[in-house]
Amino acid sequence: CSSDLFGTELFYSFSKYMGAAFRFDQVMPDIDQSAQSFAVLTPKLIFRSDWNSRHTLTVQYSGYITGAAVVVHGDNRLVAASDNPDEHLLAMYGTIWW
């Protein structure tokens, strides 16, 4: 049983206040079982106060394209196993660096 993972992200700043990104990830937990594979498509909008700003606010959507045999396994009491994983994620987060 071997696995594989790859992804790429493209980013474009179309103004000093805003940029956009698109990320694609492909996950194959077992390359011999393609029905367990899934892909993630993530478009993002990144807001900032200037070109050289050290803080951003990001809004992103992630859509999961799952194979027929994808099962989410819980690692603790907070996450239960599911054979019907959620395929949509909407997130907003801030980043500060120095």
PDB file of C-alpha atoms in Angstrom:
ATOM      1  CA  CYS A   1       0.000   0.000   0.000  1.00  0.00           C
ATOM      2  CA  SER A   2       1.639   3.220  -1.122  1.00  0.00           C
ATOM      3  CA  SER A   3       0.200   6.720  -1.207  1.00  0.00           C
ATOM      4  CA  ASP A   4       0.690   9.880  -3.208  1.00  0.00           C
ATOM      5  CA  LEU A   5      -0.115  13.575  -2.759  1.00  0.00           C
ATOM      6  CA  PHE A   6       0.474  16.575  -4.998  1.00  0.00           C
ATOM      7  CA  GLY A   7      -0.844  20.078  -5.344  1.00  0.00           C
ATOM      8  CA  THR A   8      -0.256  23.520  -6.780  1.00  0.00           C
ATOM      9  CA  GLU A   9      -1.322  27.078  -5.995  1.00  0.00           C
ATOM     10  CA  LEU A  10      -1.484  30.135  -8.273  1.00  0.00           C
ATOM     11  CA  PHE A  11      -1.685  33.693  -6.900  1.00  0.00           C
ATOM     12  CA  TYR A  12      -2.388  36.982  -8.664  1.00  0.00           C
ATOM     13  CA  SER A  13      -2.525  40.504  -7.176  1.00  0.00           C
ATOM     14  CA  PHE A  14      -4.879  42.665  -9.202  1.00  0.00           C
ATOM     15  CA  SER A  15      -4.675  45.690  -6.888  1.00  0.00           C
ATOM     16  CA  LYS A  16      -2.699  46.805  -3.863  1.00  0.00           C
ATOM     17  CA  TYR A  17      -5.702  45.925  -1.694  1.00  0.00           C
ATOM     18  CA  MET A  18      -6.691  42.563  -3.105  1.00  0.00           C
ATOM     19  CA  GLY A  19      -5.423  39.361  -4.672  1.00  0.00           C
ATOM     20  CA  ALA A  20      -6.842  36.035  -5.703  1.00  0.00           C
ATOM     21  CA  ALA A  21      -5.485  32.520  -5.525  1.00  0.00           C
ATOM     22  CA  PHE A  22      -6.514  29.103  -6.727  1.00  0.00           C
ATOM     23  CA  ARG A  23      -5.200  25.869  -5.221  1.00  0.00           C
ATOM     24  CA  PHE A  24      -5.572  22.281  -6.431  1.00  0.00           C
ATOM     25  CA  ASP A  25      -4.636  19.203  -4.391  1.00  0.00           C
ATOM     26  CA  GLN A  26      -4.867  15.527  -5.359  1.00  0.00           C
ATOM     27  CA  VAL A  27      -4.665  12.897  -2.600  1.00  0.00           C
ATOM     28  CA  MET A  28      -4.323   9.177  -3.256  1.00  0.00           C
ATOM     29  CA  PRO A  29      -4.150   7.340   0.105  1.00  0.00           C
ATOM     30  CA  ASP A  30      -3.696   4.020  -1.750  1.00  0.00           C
ATOM     31  CA  ILE A  31      -2.614   4.270  -5.389  1.00  0.00           C
ATOM     32  CA  ASP A  32      -3.969   0.760  -6.004  1.00  0.00           C
ATOM     33  CA  GLN A  33      -7.493   1.828  -4.888  1.00  0.00           C
ATOM     34  CA  SER A  34      -8.489   4.845  -7.006  1.00  0.00           C
ATOM     35  CA  ALA A  35     -11.969   4.940  -5.388  1.00  0.00           C
ATOM     36  CA  GLN A  36     -10.279   6.131  -2.159  1.00  0.00           C
ATOM     37  CA  SER A  37      -8.698   9.133  -3.898  1.00  0.00           C
ATOM     38  CA  PHE A  38      -9.982  12.691  -3.640  1.00  0.00           C
ATOM     39  CA  ALA A  39      -9.217  16.155  -4.974  1.00  0.00           C
ATOM     40  CA  VAL A  40      -9.640  19.577  -3.373  1.00  0.00           C
ATOM     41  CA  LEU A  41     -10.319  22.791  -5.360  1.00  0.00           C
ATOM     42  CA  THR A  42      -9.794  25.994  -3.364  1.00  0.00           C
ATOM     43  CA  PRO A  43     -10.360  29.509  -4.738  1.00  0.00           C
ATOM     44  CA  LYS A  44      -9.344  32.342  -2.361  1.00  0.00           C
ATOM     45  CA  LEU A  45      -9.699  36.115  -2.101  1.00  0.00           C
ATOM     46  CA  ILE A  46      -6.946  37.842  -0.103  1.00  0.00           C
ATOM     47  CA  PHE A  47      -7.514  41.353   1.261  1.00  0.00           C
ATOM     48  CA  ARG A  48      -4.744  43.649   2.574  1.00  0.00           C
ATOM     49  CA  SER A  49      -4.253  47.314   3.373  1.00  0.00           C
ATOM     50  CA  ASP A  50      -1.304  47.912   0.980  1.00  0.00           C
ATOM     51  CA  TRP A  51       1.209  46.113  -1.292  1.00  0.00           C
ATOM     52  CA  ASN A  52       3.676  45.632   1.580  1.00  0.00           C
ATOM     53  CA  SER A  53       1.104  44.960   4.262  1.00  0.00           C
ATOM     54  CA  ARG A  54       2.089  42.465   6.959  1.00  0.00           C
ATOM     55  CA  HIS A  55      -1.473  41.380   7.586  1.00  0.00           C
ATOM     56  CA  THR A  56      -4.135  39.831   5.379  1.00  0.00           C
ATOM     57  CA  LEU A  57      -7.710  38.661   5.593  1.00  0.00           C
ATOM     58  CA  THR A  58      -8.498  35.598   3.468  1.00  0.00           C
ATOM     59  CA  VAL A  59     -11.882  34.221   2.410  1.00  0.00           C
ATOM     60  CA  GLN A  60     -11.774  30.802   0.812  1.00  0.00           C
ATOM     61  CA  TYR A  61     -14.044  28.027  -0.379  1.00  0.00           C
ATOM     62  CA  SER A  62     -12.852  24.428  -0.666  1.00  0.00           C
ATOM     63  CA  GLY A  63     -14.765  21.876  -2.687  1.00  0.00           C
ATOM     64  CA  TYR A  64     -13.879  18.211  -2.190  1.00  0.00           C
ATOM     65  CA  ILE A  65     -14.311  15.798  -5.072  1.00  0.00           C
ATOM     66  CA  THR A  66     -14.393  12.373  -3.452  1.00  0.00           C
ATOM     67  CA  GLY A  67     -14.129   8.851  -4.786  1.00  0.00           C
ATOM     68  CA  ALA A  68     -16.822   6.256  -4.097  1.00  0.00           C
ATOM     69  CA  ALA A  69     -14.884   4.617  -1.239  1.00  0.00           C
ATOM     70  CA  VAL A  70     -13.707   7.725   0.651  1.00  0.00           C
ATOM     71  CA  VAL A  71     -14.362   7.418   4.400  1.00  0.00           C
ATOM     72  CA  VAL A  72     -13.458  10.031   7.003  1.00  0.00           C
ATOM     73  CA  HIS A  73     -11.845   8.323   9.998  1.00  0.00           C
ATOM     74  CA  GLY A  74     -12.058  10.071  13.352  1.00  0.00           C
ATOM     75  CA  ASP A  75      -8.865  10.161  15.418  1.00  0.00           C
ATOM     76  CA  ASN A  76     -10.484  11.151  18.697  1.00  0.00           C
ATOM     77  CA  ARG A  77     -13.816  11.618  20.430  1.00  0.00           C
ATOM     78  CA  LEU A  78     -14.460  14.948  18.689  1.00  0.00           C
ATOM     79  CA  VAL A  79     -14.400  13.543  15.150  1.00  0.00           C
ATOM     80  CA  ALA A  80     -16.566  10.521  14.366  1.00  0.00           C
ATOM     81  CA  ALA A  81     -16.017   8.217  11.389  1.00  0.00           C
ATOM     82  CA  SER A  82     -18.292   8.968   8.421  1.00  0.00           C
ATOM     83  CA  ASP A  83     -18.902   7.287   5.082  1.00  0.00           C
ATOM     84  CA  ASN A  84     -20.578  10.504   3.865  1.00  0.00           C
ATOM     85  CA  PRO A  85     -17.915  13.241   4.198  1.00  0.00           C
ATOM     86  CA  ASP A  86     -18.798  16.923   3.863  1.00  0.00           C
ATOM     87  CA  GLU A  87     -17.805  18.176   0.414  1.00  0.00           C
ATOM     88  CA  HIS A  88     -17.885  21.949   1.080  1.00  0.00           C
ATOM     89  CA  LEU A  89     -15.853  24.235   3.345  1.00  0.00           C
ATOM     90  CA  LEU A  90     -16.106  28.011   3.636  1.00  0.00           C
ATOM     91  CA  ALA A  91     -13.422  29.692   5.747  1.00  0.00           C
ATOM     92  CA  MET A  92     -12.317  33.192   6.701  1.00  0.00           C
ATOM     93  CA  TYR A  93      -9.028  33.769   8.508  1.00  0.00           C
ATOM     94  CA  GLY A  94      -6.477  36.467   9.215  1.00  0.00           C
ATOM     95  CA  THR A  95      -2.704  36.292   8.990  1.00  0.00           C
ATOM     96  CA  ILE A  96      -0.144  38.592  10.633  1.00  0.00           C
ATOM     97  CA  TRP A  97       3.616  38.265  10.205  1.00  0.00           C
ATOM     98  CA  TRP A  98       6.714  40.293  11.065  1.00  0.00           C
TER      99      TRP A  98
END
